[in-house]
Amino acid sequence: RVVEDLLRSFVHEDFVQELDFKSLKKLNTKFIPLSERSRHADVVYEIKAQGQSAYIYLFLEFQSTVDRFMALRMGRYLFEFYQEVQRLTNDKYLNPPFPILIYNGDQKWTAPTSFRELLHDSAIPSKYLPEFTYHKIAINEIPKRELVKIRNAVSAVFYVENSTPEDIARNRKELVSL
């Protein structure tokens, strides 16, 4: 239910309406390389959309600083995931991903969401350059009044993330109503 609320409330893309949330299944992410042992917040879900599987890749970012190269990191995680899926299933095609970054730091998220934005200008034709973009949900950019309008568990968590202890005490009734 939380994943459904997250996608329906904070991902404003048409494909979300086509997802079959009853088919949502969490996948094992033990394939992440040992050098990335600290990345236990990665969560991968498989979900059907019009009978076809898709992967929803949730990368929960809980550090307090912005990582300019997040698009590179997320792209690497996805390619490692796909390499493992291909090795295990030997499927001819890979299911499409939808990568999401949930950022709860204090600073404004200023890092590029597209891998292309990390590359120098070049004479190399763009068709030869990697293209990768993730969907960013920066909790500190969502107005509290919007969170109150949404009225679900995810918006309540985001409301708390956006609040000081004083704000929470002062707006306790509003928070409880969420």
XYZ file of N, CA and C in Angstrom:
534
model
N 0.830 -1.201 0.000
C 0.000 0.000 0.000
C 0.873 1.263 0.000
N 1.977 1.219 0.745
C 2.865 2.389 0.818
C 3.481 2.681 -0.552
N 3.903 1.633 -1.260
C 4.482 1.836 -2.590
C 3.422 2.404 -3.534
N 2.222 1.884 -3.448
C 1.132 2.406 -4.284
C 0.873 3.879 -3.967
N 0.788 4.224 -2.687
C 0.574 5.621 -2.299
C 1.708 6.512 -2.794
N 2.935 6.028 -2.674
C 4.092 6.795 -3.136
C 3.976 7.092 -4.628
N 3.711 6.059 -5.408
C 3.654 6.235 -6.858
C 2.452 7.073 -7.287
N 1.292 6.784 -6.735
C 0.087 7.522 -7.141
C 0.134 8.992 -6.707
N 0.757 9.267 -5.571
C 0.759 10.628 -5.028
C 1.940 11.486 -5.468
N 3.082 10.861 -5.777
C 4.293 11.649 -6.013
C 4.968 11.388 -7.360
N 4.411 10.504 -8.167
C 4.942 10.263 -9.512
C 3.814 10.604 -10.482
N 3.924 11.748 -11.102
C 2.855 12.231 -11.979
C 3.170 11.868 -13.427
N 3.141 10.568 -13.676
C 3.375 10.017 -15.010
C 2.188 9.119 -15.355
N 1.776 9.125 -16.620
C 0.601 8.364 -17.054
C 0.706 6.868 -16.766
N 1.900 6.300 -16.893
C 2.044 4.855 -16.739
C 1.612 4.363 -15.361
N 1.650 5.214 -14.343
C 1.291 4.807 -12.977
C -0.151 4.296 -12.950
N -1.022 4.888 -13.760
C -2.422 4.466 -13.793
C -2.586 3.068 -14.381
N -1.595 2.598 -15.134
C -1.661 1.287 -15.776
C -1.073 0.169 -14.912
N -0.492 0.516 -13.771
C 0.148 -0.486 -12.922
C -0.890 -1.311 -12.172
N -0.614 -2.619 -12.088
C -1.474 -3.534 -11.329
C -0.837 -3.729 -9.954
N -1.268 -2.936 -8.977
C -0.631 -2.948 -7.657
C -0.860 -4.258 -6.910
N -1.838 -5.038 -7.330
C -2.050 -6.361 -6.712
C -0.911 -7.323 -7.071
N -0.216 -7.036 -8.172
C 0.878 -7.908 -8.614
C 2.233 -7.499 -8.037
N 2.277 -6.442 -7.252
C 3.533 -5.916 -6.712
C 4.269 -6.974 -5.898
N 5.547 -7.167 -6.223
C 6.348 -8.189 -5.546
C 7.747 -7.626 -5.300
N 8.197 -7.685 -4.037
C 9.540 -7.227 -3.694
C 10.546 -8.281 -4.143
N 11.639 -7.832 -4.766
C 12.670 -8.743 -5.255
C 13.886 -8.715 -4.342
N 14.642 -9.787 -4.383
C 15.867 -9.909 -3.605
C 16.946 -9.035 -4.240
N 17.609 -8.212 -3.433
C 18.673 -7.345 -3.963
C 20.043 -7.739 -3.422
N 20.218 -8.995 -3.089
C 21.497 -9.463 -2.545
C 22.616 -9.433 -3.590
N 22.262 -9.180 -4.854
C 23.252 -9.158 -5.925
C 24.151 -7.933 -5.878
N 23.839 -6.943 -5.067
C 24.624 -5.712 -5.031
C 26.054 -6.044 -4.595
N 27.054 -5.555 -5.292
C 28.442 -5.914 -5.013
C 28.843 -5.622 -3.557
N 29.819 -6.382 -3.080
C 30.292 -6.225 -1.706
C 30.773 -4.810 -1.412
N 31.305 -4.132 -2.421
C 31.786 -2.769 -2.198
C 30.635 -1.827 -1.855
N 29.415 -2.254 -2.093
C 28.252 -1.419 -1.833
C 27.438 -1.949 -0.652
N 28.102 -2.634 0.285
C 27.408 -3.218 1.434
C 26.529 -2.223 2.176
N 26.917 -0.961 2.167
C 26.164 0.045 2.912
C 24.869 0.454 2.209
N 24.615 -0.034 1.026
C 23.449 0.396 0.256
C 22.239 -0.506 0.530
N 21.984 -0.849 1.785
C 20.867 -1.726 2.115
C 19.514 -1.054 1.934
N 19.486 0.236 1.647
C 18.210 0.923 1.466
C 17.627 0.687 0.078
N 18.415 0.081 -0.832
C 17.904 -0.174 -2.170
C 16.779 -1.190 -2.107
N 15.698 -0.894 -2.797
C 14.565 -1.797 -2.840
C 14.117 -1.896 -4.289
N 13.926 -3.110 -4.764
C 13.465 -3.322 -6.127
C 12.151 -4.081 -6.073
N 11.164 -3.577 -6.791
C 9.868 -4.227 -6.887
C 9.597 -4.589 -8.336
N 8.938 -5.708 -8.521
C 8.435 -6.061 -9.836
C 6.930 -5.835 -9.799
N 6.405 -5.266 -10.860
C 4.968 -4.987 -10.924
C 4.505 -5.144 -12.367
N 3.311 -5.630 -12.532
C 2.747 -5.792 -13.873
C 2.052 -4.502 -14.303
N 2.174 -4.235 -15.584
C 1.477 -3.111 -16.202
C 0.952 -3.614 -17.534
N -0.346 -3.695 -17.652
C -0.987 -4.234 -18.858
C -0.409 -5.605 -19.214
N -0.238 -6.457 -18.192
C 0.240 -7.817 -18.412
C 1.743 -7.952 -18.533
N 2.457 -6.868 -18.696
C 3.921 -6.881 -18.842
C 4.565 -6.511 -17.519
N 5.626 -7.206 -17.125
C 6.346 -6.859 -15.903
C 7.184 -5.603 -16.117
N 7.349 -4.858 -15.053
C 8.243 -3.701 -15.048
C 8.930 -3.698 -13.700
N 10.060 -3.065 -13.610
C 10.740 -2.950 -12.333
C 10.610 -1.525 -11.835
N 10.271 -1.381 -10.573
C 10.269 -0.087 -9.919
C 11.476 -0.115 -8.994
N 12.456 0.691 -9.284
C 13.681 0.702 -8.522
C 13.628 1.879 -7.573
N 13.505 1.597 -6.280
C 13.460 2.658 -5.281
C 14.832 2.779 -4.641
N 15.444 3.906 -4.813
C 16.727 4.172 -4.187
C 16.473 5.223 -3.123
N 16.473 4.800 -1.881
C 16.148 5.703 -0.792
C 17.423 6.386 -0.314
N 17.495 7.670 -0.514
C 18.700 8.427 -0.196
C 18.519 9.132 1.140
N 19.248 8.690 2.146
C 19.112 9.247 3.484
C 20.361 9.981 3.954
N 21.184 10.430 3.036
C 22.337 11.214 3.458
C 21.961 12.687 3.442
N 22.703 13.476 4.168
C 22.339 14.883 4.312
C 22.983 15.771 3.257
N 23.815 15.198 2.401
C 24.445 16.009 1.362
C 23.996 15.527 -0.015
N 24.048 16.432 -0.959
C 23.674 16.136 -2.338
C 24.854 15.460 -3.027
N 24.580 14.403 -3.780
C 25.615 13.712 -4.547
C 25.462 14.092 -6.015
N 26.365 14.911 -6.506
C 26.300 15.382 -7.893
C 26.263 14.221 -8.887
N 26.873 13.095 -8.550
C 26.963 11.971 -9.473
C 25.936 10.873 -9.175
N 24.796 11.254 -8.591
C 23.753 10.277 -8.286
C 23.267 9.564 -9.546
N 23.154 10.256 -10.665
C 22.701 9.613 -11.900
C 23.667 8.501 -12.309
N 24.954 8.716 -12.115
C 25.948 7.686 -12.413
C 25.781 6.505 -11.464
N 25.651 6.777 -10.164
C 25.486 5.693 -9.182
C 24.228 4.882 -9.445
N 23.107 5.562 -9.659
C 21.861 4.843 -9.885
C 21.919 4.037 -11.176
N 22.521 4.619 -12.197
C 22.677 3.885 -13.453
C 23.516 2.632 -13.263
N 24.575 2.747 -12.486
C 25.431 1.585 -12.222
C 24.650 0.508 -11.471
N 23.873 0.913 -10.458
C 23.063 -0.063 -9.713
C 22.076 -0.774 -10.632
N 21.446 -0.007 -11.518
C 20.483 -0.626 -12.431
C 21.159 -1.605 -13.382
N 22.299 -1.214 -13.943
C 22.982 -2.115 -14.868
C 23.470 -3.378 -14.154
N 23.940 -3.235 -12.913
C 24.333 -4.419 -12.147
C 23.122 -5.317 -11.885
N 21.994 -4.711 -11.579
C 20.761 -5.467 -11.374
C 20.398 -6.230 -12.653
N 20.417 -5.530 -13.783
C 20.062 -6.174 -15.052
C 21.043 -7.263 -15.447
N 22.303 -7.063 -15.142
C 23.289 -8.089 -15.448
C 22.962 -9.364 -14.678
N 22.578 -9.209 -13.419
C 22.224 -10.361 -12.596
C 20.911 -10.996 -13.063
N 19.917 -10.186 -13.406
C 18.647 -10.717 -13.923
C 18.909 -11.516 -15.190
N 19.700 -10.977 -16.077
C 20.006 -11.673 -17.335
C 20.738 -12.977 -17.069
N 21.668 -12.965 -16.132
C 22.422 -14.174 -15.788
C 21.500 -15.251 -15.225
N 20.548 -14.851 -14.384
C 19.662 -15.814 -13.729
C 18.531 -16.307 -14.629
N 18.026 -15.436 -15.500
C 16.852 -15.807 -16.292
C 17.170 -16.145 -17.734
N 18.248 -15.592 -18.265
C 18.624 -15.781 -19.659
C 17.519 -15.314 -20.611
N 16.700 -14.347 -20.162
C 15.638 -13.793 -21.004
C 16.244 -13.018 -22.169
N 15.495 -12.985 -23.274
C 15.955 -12.277 -24.465
C 15.858 -10.756 -24.280
N 14.853 -10.287 -23.523
C 14.660 -8.860 -23.267
C 14.585 -8.613 -21.772
N 14.912 -7.405 -21.383
C 14.847 -6.999 -19.980
C 13.612 -6.131 -19.756
N 13.012 -6.258 -18.587
C 11.855 -5.429 -18.260
C 12.299 -3.986 -18.032
N 11.475 -3.023 -18.444
C 11.856 -1.621 -18.274
C 11.882 -1.201 -16.804
N 12.826 -0.324 -16.445
C 12.916 0.143 -15.060
C 12.219 1.488 -14.882
N 11.906 1.820 -13.652
C 11.518 3.184 -13.300
C 12.265 3.519 -12.014
N 13.413 4.179 -12.125
C 14.219 4.489 -10.935
C 13.710 5.740 -10.214
N 13.639 5.649 -8.904
C 13.162 6.763 -8.082
C 14.203 7.077 -7.010
N 14.485 8.344 -6.847
C 15.318 8.810 -5.747
C 14.411 9.529 -4.759
N 14.426 9.090 -3.507
C 13.718 9.804 -2.445
C 14.790 10.467 -1.595
N 14.777 11.775 -1.594
C 15.820 12.545 -0.916
C 15.213 13.271 0.277
N 15.829 13.100 1.453
C 15.311 13.762 2.651
C 16.347 14.635 3.339
N 17.361 15.061 2.607
C 18.374 15.936 3.196
C 17.856 17.345 3.416
N 18.638 18.159 4.098
C 18.262 19.545 4.395
C 18.525 20.482 3.215
N 19.581 20.218 2.473
C 19.937 21.078 1.337
C 18.972 20.839 0.173
N 18.844 21.820 -0.682
C 18.064 21.652 -1.908
C 18.802 20.647 -2.798
N 18.073 19.750 -3.434
C 18.698 18.765 -4.328
C 19.070 19.479 -5.613
N 20.365 19.607 -5.878
C 20.852 20.339 -7.048
C 21.562 19.438 -8.048
N 21.691 18.181 -7.742
C 22.395 17.257 -8.637
C 21.558 16.985 -9.882
N 22.215 16.778 -11.005
C 21.484 16.439 -12.222
C 20.706 15.125 -12.053
N 19.523 15.072 -12.628
C 18.755 13.830 -12.617
C 19.019 13.021 -13.881
N 19.724 13.604 -14.819
C 20.056 12.940 -16.077
C 21.567 12.695 -16.156
N 21.949 11.504 -16.567
C 23.367 11.177 -16.731
C 24.022 12.092 -17.765
N 23.299 12.429 -18.829
C 23.848 13.282 -19.891
C 24.346 14.619 -19.356
N 23.697 15.129 -18.305
C 24.100 16.414 -17.736
C 25.472 16.343 -17.064
N 25.976 15.144 -16.842
C 27.288 14.968 -16.222
C 28.427 14.946 -17.242
N 28.081 14.884 -18.514
C 29.094 14.767 -19.562
C 29.498 16.135 -20.116
N 30.779 16.263 -20.453
C 31.250 17.458 -21.153
C 30.588 17.518 -22.515
N 30.475 18.735 -23.058
C 30.020 18.867 -24.439
C 31.021 18.142 -25.325
N 30.510 17.530 -26.396
C 31.379 16.715 -27.224
C 30.865 16.695 -28.657
N 31.784 16.426 -29.578
C 31.414 16.264 -30.985
C 30.879 14.856 -31.241
N 30.990 13.984 -30.253
C 30.485 12.615 -30.421
C 28.968 12.686 -30.571
N 28.407 12.041 -31.599
C 26.950 12.069 -31.779
C 26.220 11.523 -30.549
N 25.134 12.185 -30.181
C 24.413 11.832 -28.948
C 23.899 10.400 -28.950
N 23.664 9.824 -30.126
C 23.164 8.444 -30.146
C 24.181 7.453 -29.582
N 25.439 7.863 -29.445
C 26.464 6.994 -28.876
C 26.715 7.253 -27.397
N 26.025 8.230 -26.848
C 26.228 8.585 -25.444
C 25.143 7.946 -24.584
N 25.513 7.463 -23.405
C 24.503 6.865 -22.533
C 23.464 7.893 -22.101
N 22.238 7.435 -22.000
C 21.154 8.304 -21.542
C 20.460 7.599 -20.389
N 20.336 8.297 -19.283
C 19.701 7.732 -18.103
C 19.172 8.867 -17.250
N 17.927 8.775 -16.844
C 17.315 9.775 -15.979
C 16.548 9.058 -14.879
N 16.621 9.578 -13.671
C 15.835 9.020 -12.565
C 14.784 10.033 -12.139
N 13.757 9.531 -11.486
C 12.690 10.391 -10.972
C 13.064 10.809 -9.553
N 13.097 12.111 -9.323
C 13.490 12.646 -8.025
C 12.259 13.047 -7.224
N 12.222 12.596 -5.967
C 11.243 13.097 -5.007
C 12.060 13.703 -3.876
N 12.134 15.026 -3.862
C 12.865 15.729 -2.806
C 11.838 16.164 -1.772
N 11.850 15.512 -0.642
C 10.851 15.751 0.395
C 10.832 17.217 0.822
N 12.005 17.837 0.892
C 12.069 19.225 1.363
C 11.547 20.243 0.345
N 11.180 19.780 -0.848
C 10.627 20.672 -1.860
C 9.098 20.602 -1.934
N 8.487 19.727 -1.151
C 7.034 19.543 -1.206
C 6.394 20.404 -0.113
N 5.554 21.359 -0.498
C 4.905 22.205 0.514
C 4.028 21.369 1.451
N 4.040 21.732 2.720
C 3.247 20.995 3.712
C 1.765 20.999 3.372
N 1.270 22.093 2.807
C -0.159 22.128 2.474
C -0.494 21.087 1.405
N 0.462 20.795 0.501
C 0.256 19.734 -0.493
C 0.210 18.364 0.184
N 1.087 18.166 1.150
C 1.112 16.889 1.881
C -0.192 16.670 2.642
N -0.732 17.730 3.209
C -2.003 17.630 3.934
C -3.129 17.256 2.970
N -3.110 17.793 1.762
C -4.137 17.487 0.757
C -4.077 16.026 0.321
N -2.889 15.462 0.252
C -2.727 14.090 -0.234
C -3.332 13.080 0.739
N -3.086 13.251 2.031
C -3.729 12.477 3.085
C -3.508 10.961 2.969
N -2.276 10.528 3.012
C -1.982 9.102 3.113
C -0.721 8.906 3.961
N -0.340 7.659 4.172
C 0.787 7.354 5.063
C 2.092 7.978 4.558
N 2.305 7.949 3.266
C 3.538 8.505 2.713
C 3.580 10.016 2.935
N 2.467 10.697 2.703
C 2.457 12.142 2.916
C 2.669 12.483 4.390
N 2.190 11.631 5.292
C 2.412 11.861 6.731
C 3.896 11.736 7.068
N 4.553 10.730 6.519
C 5.994 10.561 6.756
C 6.757 11.753 6.186
N 6.407 12.171 4.979
C 7.066 13.315 4.364
C 6.808 14.588 5.166
N 5.609 14.729 5.716
C 5.265 15.885 6.543
C 6.192 15.944 7.760
N 6.375 14.809 8.417
C 7.262 14.747 9.583
C 8.695 15.068 9.162
N 9.140 14.533 8.031
C 10.490 14.804 7.532
C 10.707 16.301 7.283
N 9.655 16.991 6.870
C 9.723 18.421 6.564
C 9.549 19.304 7.788
N 9.422 18.740 8.972
C 9.059 19.504 10.159
C 10.119 19.432 11.248
N 10.189 20.498 12.013
C 11.003 20.490 13.222
C 10.138 19.914 14.344
N 10.733 19.521 15.463
C 9.919 19.048 16.590
C 8.882 20.090 17.035
N 9.250 21.351 16.940
C 8.313 22.427 17.302
C 7.140 22.468 16.332
N 7.435 22.321 15.019
C 6.364 22.286 14.008
C 5.403 21.135 14.277
N 5.968 19.984 14.609
C 5.139 18.802 14.865
C 4.239 19.042 16.069
N 4.796 19.590 17.134
C 4.001 19.863 18.337
C 2.908 20.892 18.039
N 3.256 21.916 17.279
C 2.314 22.997 16.969
C 1.200 22.511 16.032
N 1.522 21.607 15.127
C 0.564 21.145 14.112
C 0.141 19.696 14.344
N 0.137 19.283 15.595
C -0.159 17.896 15.946
C -1.495 17.426 15.386
N -2.520 18.231 15.494
C -3.854 17.845 15.000
C -3.820 17.588 13.503
N -3.139 18.471 12.774
C -3.034 18.328 11.331
C -2.296 17.025 10.981
N -1.241 16.757 11.696
C -0.461 15.541 11.466
C -1.273 14.288 11.792
N -1.985 14.306 12.895
C -2.818 13.152 13.270
C -3.892 12.926 12.220
N -4.428 13.984 11.639
C -5.467 13.830 10.610
C -4.922 13.137 9.366
N -3.616 13.298 9.103
C -3.029 12.609 7.963
C -3.036 11.105 8.196
